Amino acid sequence: MYSQKLWVDGQNVWTSVQGPPDMLQGTEAKKLLIDAVLFNDIKLPSLGYSLKVLGKQGNEILMKAEMKDEESLNRTYYFDEKTYLINKIESFESVGKGQPPLPVTIYYRNYSKIDGVLIPDRIESMNPMFNMEVSYNIQVNTELDDSAFSPPKQGQ
């Protein structure tokens, strides 16, 4: 097990894996900036994506979200045909130059109503290298200091 920390302030992204924070650049930073936007899935066009409904597969409606010149940011969404909630998202992640991209599937589980909005409290991310499950404890209108969104200064 290892410790990884991530900070996003809306313009910059920093990450720390067992050491001091580093500012991220490029496609990975762009992806994390998009992922940090609250309810980003309903804001895809304003984030630079073009959308296309692909049709139905079983009990799900499929939609392709593509970003021009950023193939690694493209995603396929699977919506429940009755609730229109996201069941899963499929994408490919770049892992390095000369390496084939990894298929990634993200499952959204256990939707709960919070202040009238259905939000998943568990998200599972799976790829051929590892699986990760994140459980959320969501609080609404909690006071947060701005310093929570950027890494601590050296020596703090």
PDB file of C-alpha atoms in Angstrom:
ATOM      1  CA  MET A   1       0.000   0.000   0.000  1.00  0.00           C
ATOM      2  CA  TYR A   2       1.229   3.499  -0.749  1.00  0.00           C
ATOM      3  CA  SER A   3       0.060   7.050  -0.131  1.00  0.00           C
ATOM      4  CA  GLN A   4      -0.868   9.349  -2.983  1.00  0.00           C
ATOM      5  CA  LYS A   5      -2.181  12.888  -2.592  1.00  0.00           C
ATOM      6  CA  LEU A   6      -3.714  15.099  -5.247  1.00  0.00           C
ATOM      7  CA  TRP A   7      -4.542  18.809  -5.193  1.00  0.00           C
ATOM      8  CA  VAL A   8      -6.532  20.703  -7.844  1.00  0.00           C
ATOM      9  CA  ASP A   9      -7.277  24.425  -7.578  1.00  0.00           C
ATOM     10  CA  GLY A  10      -9.180  24.784 -10.868  1.00  0.00           C
ATOM     11  CA  GLN A  11      -6.107  25.826 -12.870  1.00  0.00           C
ATOM     12  CA  ASN A  12      -3.236  23.694 -11.569  1.00  0.00           C
ATOM     13  CA  VAL A  13      -2.754  20.089 -10.482  1.00  0.00           C
ATOM     14  CA  TRP A  14      -0.173  18.763  -8.029  1.00  0.00           C
ATOM     15  CA  THR A  15       0.471  15.188  -7.001  1.00  0.00           C
ATOM     16  CA  SER A  16       2.570  13.597  -4.305  1.00  0.00           C
ATOM     17  CA  VAL A  17       3.458   9.906  -4.189  1.00  0.00           C
ATOM     18  CA  GLN A  18       5.493   9.162  -1.060  1.00  0.00           C
ATOM     19  CA  GLY A  19       7.341  12.487  -1.394  1.00  0.00           C
ATOM     20  CA  PRO A  20       7.102  16.225  -2.044  1.00  0.00           C
ATOM     21  CA  PRO A  21       4.391  17.560  -4.383  1.00  0.00           C
ATOM     22  CA  ASP A  22       5.069  17.996  -8.106  1.00  0.00           C
ATOM     23  CA  MET A  23       3.003  20.106 -10.508  1.00  0.00           C
ATOM     24  CA  LEU A  24       1.556  18.055 -13.368  1.00  0.00           C
ATOM     25  CA  GLN A  25       1.493  19.264 -16.981  1.00  0.00           C
ATOM     26  CA  GLY A  26       0.047  18.114 -20.292  1.00  0.00           C
ATOM     27  CA  THR A  27      -2.726  15.623 -20.956  1.00  0.00           C
ATOM     28  CA  GLU A  28      -2.663  14.080 -17.463  1.00  0.00           C
ATOM     29  CA  ALA A  29      -3.112  17.515 -15.851  1.00  0.00           C
ATOM     30  CA  LYS A  30      -5.908  18.340 -18.316  1.00  0.00           C
ATOM     31  CA  LYS A  31      -7.695  15.064 -17.481  1.00  0.00           C
ATOM     32  CA  LEU A  32      -7.448  15.692 -13.728  1.00  0.00           C
ATOM     33  CA  LEU A  33      -8.667  19.295 -14.134  1.00  0.00           C
ATOM     34  CA  ILE A  34     -11.730  17.973 -15.996  1.00  0.00           C
ATOM     35  CA  ASP A  35     -12.292  15.221 -13.419  1.00  0.00           C
ATOM     36  CA  ALA A  36     -12.167  17.800 -10.604  1.00  0.00           C
ATOM     37  CA  VAL A  37     -15.119  19.762 -12.037  1.00  0.00           C
ATOM     38  CA  LEU A  38     -18.202  19.002  -9.968  1.00  0.00           C
ATOM     39  CA  PHE A  39     -20.727  17.064 -12.093  1.00  0.00           C
ATOM     40  CA  ASN A  40     -18.327  17.273 -15.048  1.00  0.00           C
ATOM     41  CA  ASP A  41     -20.306  14.659 -16.966  1.00  0.00           C
ATOM     42  CA  ILE A  42     -23.158  17.117 -17.562  1.00  0.00           C
ATOM     43  CA  LYS A  43     -20.718  19.866 -18.570  1.00  0.00           C
ATOM     44  CA  LEU A  44     -18.789  17.940 -21.233  1.00  0.00           C
ATOM     45  CA  PRO A  45     -19.586  20.310 -24.153  1.00  0.00           C
ATOM     46  CA  SER A  46     -18.370  23.341 -22.171  1.00  0.00           C
ATOM     47  CA  LEU A  47     -15.189  21.392 -21.314  1.00  0.00           C
ATOM     48  CA  GLY A  48     -14.384  20.898 -25.022  1.00  0.00           C
ATOM     49  CA  TYR A  49     -16.045  17.556 -25.769  1.00  0.00           C
ATOM     50  CA  SER A  50     -18.246  16.682 -28.729  1.00  0.00           C
ATOM     51  CA  LEU A  51     -20.996  14.171 -27.922  1.00  0.00           C
ATOM     52  CA  LYS A  52     -22.645  11.469 -30.007  1.00  0.00           C
ATOM     53  CA  VAL A  53     -25.354   9.023 -28.935  1.00  0.00           C
ATOM     54  CA  LEU A  54     -24.340   5.589 -30.234  1.00  0.00           C
ATOM     55  CA  GLY A  55     -27.592   3.759 -29.472  1.00  0.00           C
ATOM     56  CA  LYS A  56     -28.709   1.078 -27.030  1.00  0.00           C
ATOM     57  CA  GLN A  57     -26.945  -2.004 -25.741  1.00  0.00           C
ATOM     58  CA  GLY A  58     -29.118  -4.152 -23.492  1.00  0.00           C
ATOM     59  CA  ASN A  59     -30.656  -1.865 -20.853  1.00  0.00           C
ATOM     60  CA  GLU A  60     -28.133   0.906 -21.416  1.00  0.00           C
ATOM     61  CA  ILE A  61     -27.867   3.965 -23.658  1.00  0.00           C
ATOM     62  CA  LEU A  62     -24.350   4.540 -25.020  1.00  0.00           C
ATOM     63  CA  MET A  63     -22.837   7.966 -25.657  1.00  0.00           C
ATOM     64  CA  LYS A  64     -19.367   8.765 -27.018  1.00  0.00           C
ATOM     65  CA  ALA A  65     -17.568  11.847 -25.675  1.00  0.00           C
ATOM     66  CA  GLU A  66     -14.595  12.916 -27.794  1.00  0.00           C
ATOM     67  CA  MET A  67     -12.070  15.700 -27.439  1.00  0.00           C
ATOM     68  CA  LYS A  68     -10.323  16.801 -30.622  1.00  0.00           C
ATOM     69  CA  ASP A  69      -6.576  16.044 -30.622  1.00  0.00           C
ATOM     70  CA  GLU A  70      -6.791  14.386 -27.179  1.00  0.00           C
ATOM     71  CA  GLU A  71      -7.618  10.736 -27.913  1.00  0.00           C
ATOM     72  CA  SER A  72      -6.654   9.683 -24.380  1.00  0.00           C
ATOM     73  CA  LEU A  73      -9.475  11.867 -23.012  1.00  0.00           C
ATOM     74  CA  ASN A  74     -12.194  10.162 -25.105  1.00  0.00           C
ATOM     75  CA  ARG A  75     -14.844   8.239 -23.159  1.00  0.00           C
ATOM     76  CA  THR A  76     -17.866   6.024 -23.775  1.00  0.00           C
ATOM     77  CA  TYR A  77     -20.706   6.483 -21.284  1.00  0.00           C
ATOM     78  CA  TYR A  78     -23.270   3.805 -20.398  1.00  0.00           C
ATOM     79  CA  PHE A  79     -26.508   5.284 -19.004  1.00  0.00           C
ATOM     80  CA  ASP A  80     -29.308   3.292 -17.381  1.00  0.00           C
ATOM     81  CA  GLU A  81     -32.215   3.445 -19.855  1.00  0.00           C
ATOM     82  CA  LYS A  82     -34.798   4.120 -17.100  1.00  0.00           C
ATOM     83  CA  THR A  83     -32.998   6.429 -14.654  1.00  0.00           C
ATOM     84  CA  TYR A  84     -30.490   7.995 -17.095  1.00  0.00           C
ATOM     85  CA  LEU A  85     -27.858   7.643 -14.365  1.00  0.00           C
ATOM     86  CA  ILE A  86     -24.330   6.679 -15.394  1.00  0.00           C
ATOM     87  CA  ASN A  87     -23.623   2.979 -14.850  1.00  0.00           C
ATOM     88  CA  LYS A  88     -20.099   2.986 -16.233  1.00  0.00           C
ATOM     89  CA  ILE A  89     -17.550   4.838 -18.341  1.00  0.00           C
ATOM     90  CA  GLU A  90     -15.005   3.172 -20.615  1.00  0.00           C
ATOM     91  CA  SER A  91     -11.821   4.872 -21.787  1.00  0.00           C
ATOM     92  CA  PHE A  92      -8.166   4.244 -22.579  1.00  0.00           C
ATOM     93  CA  GLU A  93      -5.318   5.630 -20.448  1.00  0.00           C
ATOM     94  CA  SER A  94      -1.876   6.460 -21.804  1.00  0.00           C
ATOM     95  CA  VAL A  95       0.867   4.782 -19.791  1.00  0.00           C
ATOM     96  CA  GLY A  96       3.963   6.045 -21.594  1.00  0.00           C
ATOM     97  CA  LYS A  97       5.617   6.515 -24.946  1.00  0.00           C
ATOM     98  CA  GLY A  98       5.685   3.371 -27.031  1.00  0.00           C
ATOM     99  CA  GLN A  99       3.230   1.607 -24.727  1.00  0.00           C
ATOM    100  CA  PRO A 100      -0.279   0.688 -25.862  1.00  0.00           C
ATOM    101  CA  PRO A 101      -3.025   2.510 -23.954  1.00  0.00           C
ATOM    102  CA  LEU A 102      -4.720   0.591 -21.139  1.00  0.00           C
ATOM    103  CA  PRO A 103      -8.480   0.002 -21.223  1.00  0.00           C
ATOM    104  CA  VAL A 104     -10.132   1.489 -18.127  1.00  0.00           C
ATOM    105  CA  THR A 105     -13.682   0.845 -16.928  1.00  0.00           C
ATOM    106  CA  ILE A 106     -15.209   2.962 -14.157  1.00  0.00           C
ATOM    107  CA  TYR A 107     -18.373   1.709 -12.449  1.00  0.00           C
ATOM    108  CA  TYR A 108     -20.710   4.016 -10.522  1.00  0.00           C
ATOM    109  CA  ARG A 109     -22.451   2.258  -7.625  1.00  0.00           C
ATOM    110  CA  ASN A 110     -24.956   2.900  -4.834  1.00  0.00           C
ATOM    111  CA  TYR A 111     -26.613   6.127  -5.896  1.00  0.00           C
ATOM    112  CA  SER A 112     -28.006   8.010  -2.880  1.00  0.00           C
ATOM    113  CA  LYS A 113     -30.044  11.187  -2.780  1.00  0.00           C
ATOM    114  CA  ILE A 114     -28.071  14.059  -1.235  1.00  0.00           C
ATOM    115  CA  ASP A 115     -29.875  17.393  -1.061  1.00  0.00           C
ATOM    116  CA  GLY A 116     -32.214  16.148  -3.795  1.00  0.00           C
ATOM    117  CA  VAL A 117     -29.428  15.015  -6.155  1.00  0.00           C
ATOM    118  CA  LEU A 118     -28.608  11.356  -6.859  1.00  0.00           C
ATOM    119  CA  ILE A 119     -24.868  10.825  -6.365  1.00  0.00           C
ATOM    120  CA  PRO A 120     -22.921   7.536  -6.351  1.00  0.00           C
ATOM    121  CA  ASP A 121     -21.206   6.849  -3.046  1.00  0.00           C
ATOM    122  CA  ARG A 122     -18.880   4.199  -4.509  1.00  0.00           C
ATOM    123  CA  ILE A 123     -16.814   4.282  -7.686  1.00  0.00           C
ATOM    124  CA  GLU A 124     -14.792   1.295  -8.901  1.00  0.00           C
ATOM    125  CA  SER A 125     -12.019   1.782 -11.447  1.00  0.00           C
ATOM    126  CA  MET A 126     -10.653  -1.301 -13.211  1.00  0.00           C
ATOM    127  CA  ASN A 127      -7.801  -1.791 -15.659  1.00  0.00           C
ATOM    128  CA  PRO A 128      -5.496  -4.734 -16.486  1.00  0.00           C
ATOM    129  CA  MET A 129      -2.875  -3.546 -13.963  1.00  0.00           C
ATOM    130  CA  PHE A 130      -5.015  -2.914 -10.872  1.00  0.00           C
ATOM    131  CA  ASN A 131      -8.488  -2.289  -9.491  1.00  0.00           C
ATOM    132  CA  MET A 132      -9.387   0.582  -7.192  1.00  0.00           C
ATOM    133  CA  GLU A 133     -12.535   1.222  -5.180  1.00  0.00           C
ATOM    134  CA  VAL A 134     -13.312   4.639  -3.720  1.00  0.00           C
ATOM    135  CA  SER A 135     -16.094   5.148  -1.185  1.00  0.00           C
ATOM    136  CA  TYR A 136     -17.320   8.676  -0.601  1.00  0.00           C
ATOM    137  CA  ASN A 137     -18.713  10.412   2.447  1.00  0.00           C
ATOM    138  CA  ILE A 138     -20.335  13.450   0.862  1.00  0.00           C
ATOM    139  CA  GLN A 139     -21.166  16.539   2.891  1.00  0.00           C
ATOM    140  CA  VAL A 140     -22.988  19.582   1.536  1.00  0.00           C
ATOM    141  CA  ASN A 141     -22.158  23.210   2.386  1.00  0.00           C
ATOM    142  CA  THR A 142     -19.163  22.303   4.552  1.00  0.00           C
ATOM    143  CA  GLU A 143     -16.738  25.153   5.243  1.00  0.00           C
ATOM    144  CA  LEU A 144     -13.347  24.537   3.592  1.00  0.00           C
ATOM    145  CA  ASP A 145     -10.269  26.712   3.660  1.00  0.00           C
ATOM    146  CA  ASP A 146      -8.828  27.546   0.213  1.00  0.00           C
ATOM    147  CA  SER A 147      -5.534  25.956   1.295  1.00  0.00           C
ATOM    148  CA  ALA A 148      -7.186  22.516   0.980  1.00  0.00           C
ATOM    149  CA  PHE A 149      -6.916  22.836  -2.819  1.00  0.00           C
ATOM    150  CA  SER A 150      -3.152  23.352  -3.117  1.00  0.00           C
ATOM    151  CA  PRO A 151      -0.174  21.510  -1.648  1.00  0.00           C
ATOM    152  CA  PRO A 152       1.339  22.733   1.614  1.00  0.00           C
ATOM    153  CA  LYS A 153       4.274  25.122   1.354  1.00  0.00           C
ATOM    154  CA  GLN A 154       7.713  23.591   1.979  1.00  0.00           C
ATOM    155  CA  GLY A 155       8.349  23.195   5.706  1.00  0.00           C
ATOM    156  CA  GLN A 156       4.663  23.002   6.698  1.00  0.00           C
TER     157      GLN A 156
END
